[in-house]
Amino acid sequence: MKALTVRYDGYSGTSEGPTVERLSDWCELSQIAVPKPSGSQVLVKVGLANVNPSDLHYIKGEYGQPRKKGAPAGFEGMGEIVASGEDEAARKLIGQRVAVSVSRGGSGVWAEYALTDARAVVPLHPKLRDEDAAALIVNPMTAWAMLDLVKKAGAKAFVMTAGASQLGKLMARLSKELDLAAVATVRREAHRGVLEGLGVGTVLNTEREDFEDMLVMAMRQVQPTVLLDAVADQRSADIFAAMPAGARWVIYGKLSPQSPALPSLGQMVFMKKRIEGFWLSEWMASATPDARREAFEAVQERFVSGAWKTDVAETLSLAEAGEKLGEALSGLNRGKVLIRP
Amino acid sequence: MKALTVRYDGYSGTSEGPTVERLSDWCELSQIAVPKPSGSQVLVKVGLANVNPSDLHYIKGEYGQPRKKGAPAGFEGMGEIVASGEDEAARKLIGQRVAVSVSRGGSGVWAEYALTDARAVVPLHPKLRDEDAAALIVNPMTAWAMLDLVKKAGAKAFVMTAGASQLGKLMARLSKELDLAAVATVRREAHRGVLEGLGVGTVLNTEREDFEDMLVMAMRQVQPTVLLDAVADQRSADIFAAMPAGARWVIYGKLSPQSPALPSLGQMVFMKKRIEGFWLSEWMASATPDARREAFEAVQERFVSGAWKTDVAETLSLAEAGEKLGEALSGLNRGKVLIRP
């Protein structure tokens, strides 16, 4: 089969962040054997694969697990299950159309066939579009799990950075449903209208000269106590410092390679603030099967009803991705870039 | 009565940290009326008052509560209860020798008489020395509560910064009792022997050129998962970054005015690290009466038995403190500076 395979092994020790100029610097188009499922694994004929920041972190050796040189990349996609290991539950899935998340020991979705554990696939509603299915797990489940965290924290309002991302838009829609006030940061004035249209009450442009004044005013008015942060740069640290007592800074991505200075660590003591991380893999591993099922049903319903929608900027073939992916991703937040093997 | 009263109101907005060149820049020796207890308050004839970093934070307007201009400073001390409000429980305390923590609405201990709530005094064991009594609450209770946190976190080892402080020595002794491995940082080679003598397995000198190599080696060998931090400077951030997955950075003081850069916020996501604060006032307010009583008995026992001891560097009168306190505090960790009204 054809696959985009990883060029290097292990961790790089760098932390440049999830951007690539040319994918071909990190992955190469290879002809390799179709992987063989065993035990509870399933083999998926990939229909459409997603490209997430986590994939770029991974191929650059900056992710929470080491690279495997020569193995296909790509953590998320959709397709049809065509074979399985001997496990009964896995066998029953053959023929099903599923969303796929690649588990450890699996084989990536930037390939004609992918391998994962039966517990890491989600059988799909027949009316769900392939595009929504290919991006069903990472962003929607993160949106769902993180706003659940906001609610459980007893917060009435939250801040999200990178508000114009696909994940940001999902959280904007969900916050309205959950009656949570949202403050979103963007880097372009053009994104303001989109987010306000989705129900975000306060949009802050981090590139504007009056950002700091607007920030202080917004924090006073809206009093958000959770910061859901994809960026983790100096702006994020400044937002956290401006938030009221009891604020939690929940970092789920590291889009920026900056090492921000924390100007007010005394707030951790006297204002009971704290800084923590969110990683979907951790959430999935620790959630009960019921909680996972409920969440998957909830997100699929929203895509099928049209309440949620995956915007697609571009769809590339495996052969095109090597040269064209970098550029396709470089336009800010026009939508997801997908790969069709 | 004579008292050292605060010169300014409210917060300063600065964060210079808990040092003063001359106390008289922040407090003045005044002649004011003896405060009157009401309700559940008690009036304490102060025997000996302590000087903690929190006092210096407070008089400089950098603490978790606003200054009250003209009111006596000083949060901790010991003395005898000589009057009370109408409350029965408060009345019963008259004549008792107690350790004092000044509650909100009270009046500070850097004075001949102090006012606090009956719940904020601890009746003393007759054999407890005045010096140990004057420093019974802030340091010993913090040591007790924080090592309780370490145990409850399931950690087998922890790091403490400012290891040669009075609090550091208390935690060193307690860690041995609790069978926790301790890593302590110091800034002078002379402090190494003292801490090793108290049972600290690993002492790291942050001023030595080989600090970073020693740090990496110590973290690998000892695998500490909690950092109890009084300093919150760049060294602390570096220590946290070198700690293993799951590490918690618990900030309880801000001795350094630095705004450290956090080089590895991605660790919050992929290594499940987190940063939080510890404030004794919060702990006292949220602990059950039984937990508080148990803790107070436990710390008194240790002082009476001689297992713990408060080292005193100098004792000043109210009149001397204005000019001499700054210098008395400037010697690194020779022991507590006390005020005898």
XYZ file of C-alpha atoms in Angstrom:
682
model
C 0.000 0.000 0.000
C 0.986 3.664 -0.329
C 1.611 5.582 2.900
C 3.217 8.741 4.233
C 5.808 7.298 6.607
C 7.799 9.052 9.317
C 11.429 9.880 8.460
C 12.925 9.906 11.978
C 12.846 7.926 15.205
C 12.032 8.943 18.785
C 11.961 12.470 20.206
C 13.759 15.429 18.668
C 14.243 17.425 21.881
C 13.085 20.582 20.051
C 9.826 22.422 20.691
C 9.253 24.434 17.542
C 5.511 23.845 17.517
C 3.046 22.311 15.078
C 4.002 23.913 11.762
C 5.826 22.467 8.756
C 7.148 24.240 5.705
C 7.183 21.042 3.620
C 5.692 17.802 4.909
C 8.301 15.961 2.828
C 10.973 17.125 5.299
C 9.361 14.889 7.911
C 7.466 12.187 5.986
C 8.040 10.336 2.719
C 5.661 8.632 0.312
C 6.473 4.915 0.623
C 5.217 1.581 -0.663
C 4.874 -0.713 2.358
C 3.062 -3.902 3.362
C -0.553 -3.671 4.528
C -0.445 -4.092 8.335
C -1.978 -7.233 9.876
C -4.527 -6.955 12.710
C -4.165 -9.269 15.702
C -6.043 -9.690 18.973
C -8.470 -6.808 19.409
C -7.089 -4.803 16.481
C -9.036 -3.841 13.364
C -7.787 -2.975 9.858
C -9.444 0.100 8.334
C -9.536 0.943 4.630
C -9.023 4.689 5.004
C -11.614 6.887 3.303
C -10.468 10.292 4.506
C -7.716 11.267 6.942
C -7.441 14.401 9.046
C -4.413 16.623 9.756
C -4.260 17.970 13.328
C -1.603 19.962 15.208
C -0.906 16.752 17.154
C 0.163 15.032 13.886
C 2.668 17.775 13.201
C 3.946 17.683 16.784
C 4.367 13.927 16.363
C 6.232 13.801 13.036
C 8.586 16.493 14.388
C 9.311 14.444 17.518
C 7.614 16.923 19.856
C 4.625 14.895 20.998
C 3.769 12.792 24.058
C 4.918 9.578 22.360
C 8.088 8.718 20.413
C 8.197 8.509 16.597
C 8.542 5.163 14.821
C 10.698 5.612 11.722
C 9.187 4.034 8.580
C 5.673 3.732 10.055
C 2.696 5.666 8.605
C 1.752 8.936 10.388
C -1.779 10.294 10.975
C -3.805 9.882 14.182
C -7.369 10.563 13.001
C -9.591 9.669 10.048
C -12.520 7.595 8.838
C -13.059 4.524 6.692
C -14.421 0.983 6.593
C -13.280 -1.942 8.694
C -12.130 -4.744 6.380
C -10.386 -7.186 8.730
C -9.776 -7.859 12.409
C -7.808 -9.924 14.902
C -9.287 -13.001 16.577
C -11.081 -10.991 19.286
C -14.882 -11.381 19.076
C -15.746 -7.688 19.615
C -13.252 -6.704 16.918
C -14.589 -9.311 14.465
C -18.135 -7.935 14.843
C -17.007 -4.558 13.521
C -16.019 -5.875 10.054
C -17.965 -4.034 7.364
C -18.728 -1.036 9.590
C -18.094 2.582 8.584
C -16.181 4.142 11.459
C -14.295 7.150 12.732
C -10.765 6.107 13.689
C -8.312 7.200 16.311
C -4.987 5.382 16.059
C -4.041 3.688 19.325
C -0.502 2.903 20.487
C 0.735 -0.160 18.641
C -1.437 0.776 15.644
C -0.493 2.095 12.215
C -1.338 5.645 11.017
C -4.189 6.815 8.762
C -2.049 8.742 6.254
C -2.082 5.493 4.283
C -4.423 3.284 2.285
C -4.952 1.070 5.320
C -4.682 1.852 9.027
C -4.518 -0.338 12.108
C -6.004 0.462 15.509
C -7.687 -1.092 18.513
C -11.412 -1.939 18.295
C -11.985 0.373 21.294
C -10.515 3.293 19.323
C -13.133 3.300 16.545
C -16.606 4.856 16.615
C -19.341 3.318 14.414
C -20.915 6.122 12.393
C -24.442 7.354 11.899
C -25.342 6.685 8.222
C -26.162 10.343 7.607
C -22.851 11.695 8.906
C -20.737 13.205 6.107
C -17.266 11.725 5.473
C -15.690 15.131 6.200
C -17.364 15.327 9.604
C -16.489 11.690 10.289
C -12.787 12.248 9.504
C -12.694 15.014 12.129
C -15.127 13.490 14.627
C -12.813 12.572 17.451
C -9.970 15.005 18.164
C -11.752 18.360 17.916
C -15.366 17.525 18.793
C -14.462 15.272 21.692
C -11.995 17.838 22.994
C -14.680 20.535 22.769
C -17.132 18.295 24.579
C -14.742 17.183 27.308
C -13.315 20.650 27.935
C -16.667 22.420 28.238
C -17.688 19.602 30.555
C -14.627 20.540 32.629
C -15.729 24.213 32.583
C -19.198 23.266 33.811
C -17.860 20.941 36.498
C -15.530 23.719 37.684
C -18.673 25.728 38.439
C -17.588 28.489 36.032
C -20.163 30.745 34.414
C -17.732 32.020 31.811
C -14.474 30.930 30.136
C -11.792 32.242 27.782
C -10.583 30.326 24.722
C -7.496 31.197 22.685
C -7.275 30.500 18.928
C -11.010 31.165 18.856
C -11.272 31.007 15.062
C -9.956 27.441 14.863
C -12.344 24.584 14.052
C -12.218 23.596 17.706
C -12.922 27.185 18.737
C -16.031 27.295 16.580
C -17.287 24.010 18.017
C -16.779 25.348 21.540
C -18.521 28.606 20.602
C -21.628 26.708 19.489
C -21.522 24.390 22.491
C -21.097 27.238 24.979
C -24.369 28.756 23.786
C -26.171 25.447 24.336
C -24.658 25.148 27.813
C -25.371 28.775 28.724
C -21.701 29.572 29.333
C -20.389 33.043 28.476
C -17.402 32.805 26.126
C -14.473 35.168 25.589
C -12.461 34.264 22.458
C -9.110 35.553 21.248
C -8.366 35.891 17.519
C -5.443 37.271 15.509
C -7.445 38.804 12.653
C -10.275 41.287 12.741
C -12.023 39.260 9.992
C -12.676 36.452 12.463
C -14.604 38.657 14.873
C -17.888 38.515 12.952
C -17.835 34.725 12.538
C -17.416 34.131 16.267
C -19.952 36.763 17.272
C -22.362 35.091 14.838
C -21.857 31.810 16.704
C -22.769 33.473 19.987
C -19.395 34.454 21.468
C -20.096 37.518 23.622
C -16.569 38.952 23.688
C -13.938 38.646 20.945
C -10.460 40.025 21.694
C -7.936 40.595 18.921
C -4.489 39.844 20.380
C -2.779 41.805 17.561
C -4.550 45.101 18.227
C -2.734 47.848 20.101
C -5.568 48.226 22.595
C -5.537 44.496 23.442
C -4.389 44.962 27.024
C -7.049 47.558 27.840
C -9.755 45.466 26.211
C -8.518 42.416 28.104
C -8.709 44.094 31.508
C -12.194 45.407 30.744
C -13.448 42.037 29.494
C -12.074 40.166 32.499
C -13.815 42.625 34.861
C -17.125 42.405 33.062
C -17.302 38.703 32.201
C -15.266 37.264 35.140
C -14.215 34.083 33.327
C -12.563 31.516 35.627
C -11.285 28.938 33.112
C -8.815 29.609 30.275
C -8.891 26.894 27.567
C -5.607 27.449 25.804
C -4.230 26.062 22.550
C -1.334 28.491 22.284
C 0.542 28.841 25.617
C 2.434 32.007 24.649
C 3.006 35.317 26.448
C -0.508 36.513 25.566
C -1.948 33.456 27.273
C 0.121 34.179 30.387
C -1.089 37.801 30.351
C -4.722 36.697 30.028
C -4.292 34.292 32.948
C -2.746 37.052 35.083
C -5.744 39.321 34.337
C -8.315 36.686 35.278
C -10.090 36.800 38.655
C -9.290 34.751 41.768
C -9.737 30.998 41.438
C -8.884 30.999 37.712
C -7.626 27.770 36.075
C -5.346 27.854 33.033
C -6.014 24.628 31.125
C -3.399 24.108 28.409
C -4.426 21.638 25.692
C -2.058 22.689 22.916
C 1.274 24.417 22.416
C 0.831 26.218 19.083
C 3.495 28.734 20.095
C 7.146 27.790 20.647
C 7.486 30.704 23.156
C 8.464 30.174 26.791
C 6.203 32.788 28.349
C 7.229 34.610 31.525
C 4.727 34.293 34.350
C 4.484 37.751 35.863
C 2.371 36.900 38.877
C 3.099 33.523 40.419
C 2.064 35.035 43.767
C -1.494 34.731 42.425
C -1.154 30.961 42.683
C -0.900 31.427 46.445
C -3.190 34.326 47.274
C -5.733 34.033 44.465
C -5.907 30.234 44.363
C -5.121 30.105 40.668
C -3.685 27.015 39.016
C -2.185 25.805 35.756
C -2.848 22.353 34.358
C -3.057 20.410 31.110
C -5.733 18.637 29.120
C -4.892 15.760 26.769
C -7.722 13.981 25.004
C -5.835 10.652 25.101
C -5.772 10.901 28.891
C -9.443 11.818 29.010
C -10.405 8.900 26.751
C -8.347 6.482 28.832
C -9.862 7.641 32.125
C -13.512 8.219 31.089
C -15.987 5.420 31.768
C -17.332 3.525 28.702
C -20.725 5.147 29.368
C -19.256 8.649 29.453
C -17.391 7.961 26.198
C -20.492 6.540 24.472
C -22.622 9.471 25.634
C -20.052 11.943 24.332
C -19.714 10.218 20.929
C -23.484 10.153 20.487
C -23.794 13.785 21.518
C -21.196 14.999 19.003
C -22.542 12.873 16.116
C -26.090 14.144 16.703
C -24.860 17.713 16.378
C -23.101 17.051 13.076
C -26.058 15.110 11.645
C -28.527 17.850 12.666
C -26.306 20.473 11.041
C -25.723 22.339 14.327
C -22.009 21.559 13.928
C -20.063 21.427 10.681
C -16.463 20.691 9.684
C -15.133 23.381 7.354
C -12.702 21.936 4.819
C -10.035 24.194 3.326
C -8.477 21.613 1.016
C -8.322 17.876 0.314
C -5.003 16.406 -0.886
C -3.921 12.984 -2.123
C -1.062 11.132 -0.392
C 1.182 12.038 -3.333
C 0.261 15.732 -3.198
C 0.602 16.122 0.573
C 4.411 15.998 0.627
C 4.759 19.274 -1.254
C 1.377 20.964 -0.777
C 0.402 20.337 2.850
C 2.602 23.056 4.351
C 1.068 25.734 2.195
C -2.487 24.411 2.587
C -2.115 24.734 6.377
C -0.499 28.154 6.257
C -3.721 30.077 5.551
C -5.011 30.991 9.001
C -8.014 28.936 10.017
C -9.774 28.531 6.662
C -10.809 25.067 7.776
C -9.321 21.570 8.017
C -6.906 20.132 5.478
C -7.793 16.489 4.742
C -5.913 13.684 2.996
C -7.731 11.225 0.702
C -5.528 8.110 0.162
C -0.073 51.213 73.923
C 3.045 51.214 71.713
C 2.728 49.571 68.295
C 4.431 49.364 64.900
C 1.649 50.644 62.637
C 1.371 50.415 58.861
C 2.194 53.604 56.923
C 0.078 52.997 53.798
C -3.371 51.788 52.764
C -4.480 49.008 50.390
C -2.366 47.300 47.733
C 0.774 48.777 46.193
C 0.539 47.011 42.835
C 4.268 46.163 43.062
C 5.720 42.705 43.590
C 9.213 43.338 44.915
C 9.062 40.455 47.367
C 9.439 40.095 51.128
C 12.535 42.141 51.886
C 12.900 45.566 53.529
C 15.949 47.737 53.833
C 14.491 49.672 56.778
C 11.244 48.650 58.439
C 10.664 52.346 59.225
C 9.976 52.945 55.507
C 6.803 50.868 55.906
C 5.852 51.041 59.591
C 6.141 53.678 62.312
C 6.310 53.400 66.077
C 3.003 54.874 67.309
C 1.149 55.387 70.553
C -2.441 54.153 69.978
C -5.442 52.988 72.002
C -5.573 49.367 73.186
C -8.106 47.611 70.883
C -11.400 46.387 72.412
C -12.537 42.773 71.875
C -16.173 42.132 70.947
C -18.184 39.016 70.113
C -15.816 36.061 69.750
C -12.659 38.194 69.834
C -9.914 37.960 72.447
C -7.345 40.558 73.561
C -3.809 39.191 73.917
C -1.018 40.792 75.939
C 1.793 40.046 73.488
C 4.804 38.221 74.939
C 6.816 37.641 71.778
C 5.972 38.391 68.134
C 7.341 36.703 65.032
C 8.483 38.234 61.721
C 7.563 36.181 58.640
C 7.877 36.853 54.897
C 4.071 37.267 54.870
C 4.401 40.255 57.244
C 6.832 41.950 54.856
C 4.600 41.160 51.862
C 1.708 42.700 53.808
C 3.307 45.972 54.952
C 4.527 46.489 51.368
C 1.015 46.022 49.964
C 1.902 42.782 48.166
C -0.124 40.298 50.200
C -3.492 38.581 49.787
C -5.294 41.204 51.844
C -5.204 45.023 51.717
C -3.226 47.130 54.215
C -4.983 49.182 56.886
C -3.070 52.419 57.429
C -2.465 53.232 61.105
C -3.219 49.685 62.308
C -0.530 47.486 63.951
C 1.234 44.949 61.691
C 2.332 41.407 62.613
C 0.395 38.216 61.945
C 1.936 35.751 64.395
C 3.066 35.687 68.010
C 2.336 34.451 71.534
C 1.071 35.930 74.768
C -1.631 35.783 77.433
C -5.324 36.391 76.907
C -6.417 39.250 79.178
C -9.926 40.124 77.921
C -12.611 38.890 75.526
C -15.899 39.733 73.847
C -19.227 38.483 75.205
C -18.944 35.086 73.474
C -18.754 32.202 75.958
C -15.949 30.259 74.225
C -13.854 33.430 74.050
C -14.488 34.267 77.708
C -13.240 30.833 78.792
C -9.832 31.561 77.276
C -9.055 34.481 79.609
C -5.852 33.808 81.524
C -4.567 31.256 78.993
C -1.117 31.361 77.424
C -1.625 31.030 73.702
C -0.068 31.129 70.249
C -1.791 33.794 68.161
C -2.595 34.159 64.515
C -4.248 37.470 63.702
C -7.586 37.002 61.918
C -9.208 39.495 59.554
C -10.800 42.255 61.595
C -8.145 41.768 64.268
C -5.201 43.963 65.284
C -1.531 42.982 64.734
C 0.966 41.496 67.199
C 3.784 44.025 66.630
C 2.217 45.878 69.582
C 1.772 45.567 73.306
C -1.720 44.136 72.801
C -3.220 42.258 69.846
C -6.777 41.372 68.900
C -7.895 38.197 67.152
C -10.704 35.677 66.975
C -10.906 32.971 69.664
C -10.669 30.372 66.878
C -7.299 31.819 65.820
C -5.483 31.119 69.100
C -3.914 27.849 70.237
C -3.691 27.147 74.003
C -0.117 26.168 74.772
C 1.513 23.208 76.447
C 3.111 24.544 79.690
C 6.533 23.220 78.679
C 6.615 24.904 75.263
C 9.254 27.665 75.111
C 8.060 31.216 74.306
C 10.302 31.237 71.200
C 8.691 28.074 69.848
C 5.235 29.400 70.757
C 5.790 32.668 68.877
C 6.579 30.675 65.724
C 4.134 27.813 66.273
C 1.568 28.493 63.600
C 2.907 29.808 60.286
C 5.954 27.598 59.765
C 5.113 24.419 61.676
C 1.532 24.266 60.437
C 2.673 24.931 56.871
C 5.252 22.134 57.179
C 2.621 19.806 58.552
C -0.055 20.654 55.994
C 2.300 20.572 53.013
C 3.881 17.217 53.841
C 0.345 15.949 54.350
C -0.315 17.138 50.792
C 2.806 15.282 49.576
C 1.642 12.076 51.257
C -1.905 12.413 49.935
C -0.511 12.972 46.430
C 0.986 9.497 46.709
C 4.502 10.874 46.245
C 7.499 8.982 47.610
C 9.811 11.968 47.236
C 9.589 15.768 47.029
C 11.764 18.807 46.360
C 11.827 21.871 48.622
C 13.427 25.190 47.726
C 14.962 27.475 50.374
C 15.850 24.294 52.209
C 17.923 26.072 54.889
C 14.971 28.188 56.073
C 13.305 27.429 59.415
C 10.403 25.917 57.493
C 12.819 23.860 55.400
C 14.421 22.402 58.514
C 11.032 21.515 59.960
C 10.086 19.763 56.725
C 13.438 17.961 56.667
C 12.778 16.515 60.122
C 9.181 15.652 59.303
C 10.073 13.976 56.005
C 12.273 11.526 57.864
C 9.415 10.646 60.229
C 7.062 10.179 57.277
C 9.574 8.164 55.257
C 9.564 10.637 52.358
C 12.775 11.222 50.393
C 13.649 14.927 50.333
C 15.642 16.963 47.813
C 16.481 20.449 49.144
C 17.940 23.465 47.365
C 20.266 25.873 49.172
C 22.305 28.882 48.113
C 25.323 28.304 50.326
C 27.553 25.282 50.627
C 27.607 25.834 54.411
C 23.948 24.798 54.608
C 24.558 21.394 53.042
C 25.823 19.748 56.219
C 22.954 21.018 58.378
C 20.325 19.590 56.046
C 22.147 16.306 55.509
C 22.357 16.047 59.297
C 18.571 16.369 59.465
C 18.157 13.495 57.014
C 17.829 15.235 53.642
C 19.189 12.747 51.102
C 20.002 15.216 48.310
C 21.086 18.835 48.746
C 21.476 20.936 45.562
C 23.299 24.263 45.637
C 21.558 26.520 43.100
C 24.600 28.829 42.951
C 27.072 26.170 41.870
C 28.104 25.949 38.240
C 27.254 22.277 38.039
C 23.712 22.870 39.374
C 21.965 21.834 36.174
C 23.869 18.566 35.829
C 23.308 17.757 39.489
C 19.627 18.604 39.106
C 19.087 16.262 36.161
C 20.901 13.459 37.971
C 18.965 13.977 41.213
C 15.596 14.062 39.425
C 16.432 10.785 37.645
C 17.562 9.046 40.806
C 15.031 10.329 43.330
C 12.003 10.876 41.017
C 10.334 13.506 43.212
C 6.784 14.372 42.097
C 5.996 17.388 44.293
C 7.945 20.671 44.378
C 7.262 22.722 47.546
C 8.434 26.158 46.531
C 9.001 29.315 48.576
C 10.896 31.171 45.856
C 9.142 30.901 42.451
C 12.105 32.099 40.392
C 13.757 30.764 37.231
C 15.539 28.027 39.197
C 12.185 26.786 40.457
C 10.824 26.703 36.903
C 13.921 24.767 35.770
C 13.530 22.267 38.599
C 9.870 21.761 37.694
C 10.781 21.200 34.037
C 13.316 18.536 35.057
C 10.845 16.639 37.258
C 9.171 13.451 36.020
C 5.652 13.079 34.589
C 2.813 13.872 36.975
C 4.854 16.462 38.898
C 3.042 19.182 40.892
C 4.637 22.588 41.533
C 3.137 23.851 44.772
C 4.019 27.521 45.298
C 3.628 28.730 48.891
C 5.846 31.799 48.807
C 7.247 34.315 46.363
C 10.650 35.187 47.846
C 11.903 36.186 44.387
C 10.488 39.122 42.433
C 11.450 37.351 39.146
C 8.873 36.429 36.498
C 10.329 33.096 35.451
C 9.942 31.837 31.889
C 8.273 28.451 31.654
C 10.290 26.542 29.054
C 8.068 23.514 28.745
C 4.360 24.238 29.041
C 3.776 21.279 26.689
C 4.600 19.133 29.743
C 1.327 20.287 31.289
C -0.437 18.440 28.468
C 1.678 15.391 27.749
C 3.223 14.820 31.172
C 0.182 15.730 33.287
C 2.124 18.285 35.299
C 0.419 21.106 37.152
C 1.161 24.320 39.001
C -0.818 25.408 42.029
C -0.574 27.425 45.230
C -0.663 26.711 48.950
C -1.787 29.350 51.434
C -1.996 28.420 55.098
C -4.958 30.782 55.652
C -6.909 28.840 53.046
C -5.896 25.531 54.589
C -6.914 26.683 58.081
C -10.267 27.928 56.807
C -11.043 24.709 54.941
C -9.653 22.102 57.392
C -12.097 20.456 59.804
C -11.792 21.441 63.511
C -10.539 17.901 64.195
C -7.850 18.119 61.520
C -6.738 21.482 62.904
C -6.637 20.224 66.484
C -4.719 17.116 65.485
C -2.186 19.224 63.602
C -1.697 21.698 66.481
C -1.163 18.856 68.945
C 1.261 17.134 66.598
C 3.446 20.207 66.139
C 3.462 21.149 69.851
C 4.475 17.622 70.825
C 7.475 17.841 68.521
C 8.672 21.139 70.016
C 8.139 19.961 73.608
C 10.018 16.708 72.955
C 12.891 18.664 71.417
C 12.506 16.976 67.993
C 11.771 20.420 66.541
C 13.320 23.711 67.602
C 12.954 27.345 66.557
C 16.361 28.927 65.942
C 16.378 32.599 66.929
C 18.822 34.948 65.208
C 17.878 38.095 67.110
C 15.194 39.562 69.375
C 14.375 43.276 69.001
C 12.156 45.688 70.924
C 9.390 47.616 69.110
C 11.576 50.723 69.262
C 14.629 48.936 67.816
C 12.799 47.172 64.992
C 12.291 50.294 62.846
C 16.013 50.682 62.194
C 17.442 47.223 62.967
C 14.980 44.722 61.494
C 16.147 45.040 57.891
C 19.725 44.191 58.797
C 18.738 41.439 61.243
C 16.814 39.712 58.425
C 19.543 40.166 55.842
C 21.824 37.404 57.150
C 20.755 34.323 55.215
C 18.771 31.894 57.335
C 20.487 32.314 60.698
C 17.094 31.824 62.328
C 13.967 33.814 63.127
C 14.003 37.473 64.109
C 11.514 38.074 66.938
C 10.025 41.250 68.423
C 9.470 41.566 72.170
C 7.030 44.445 72.844
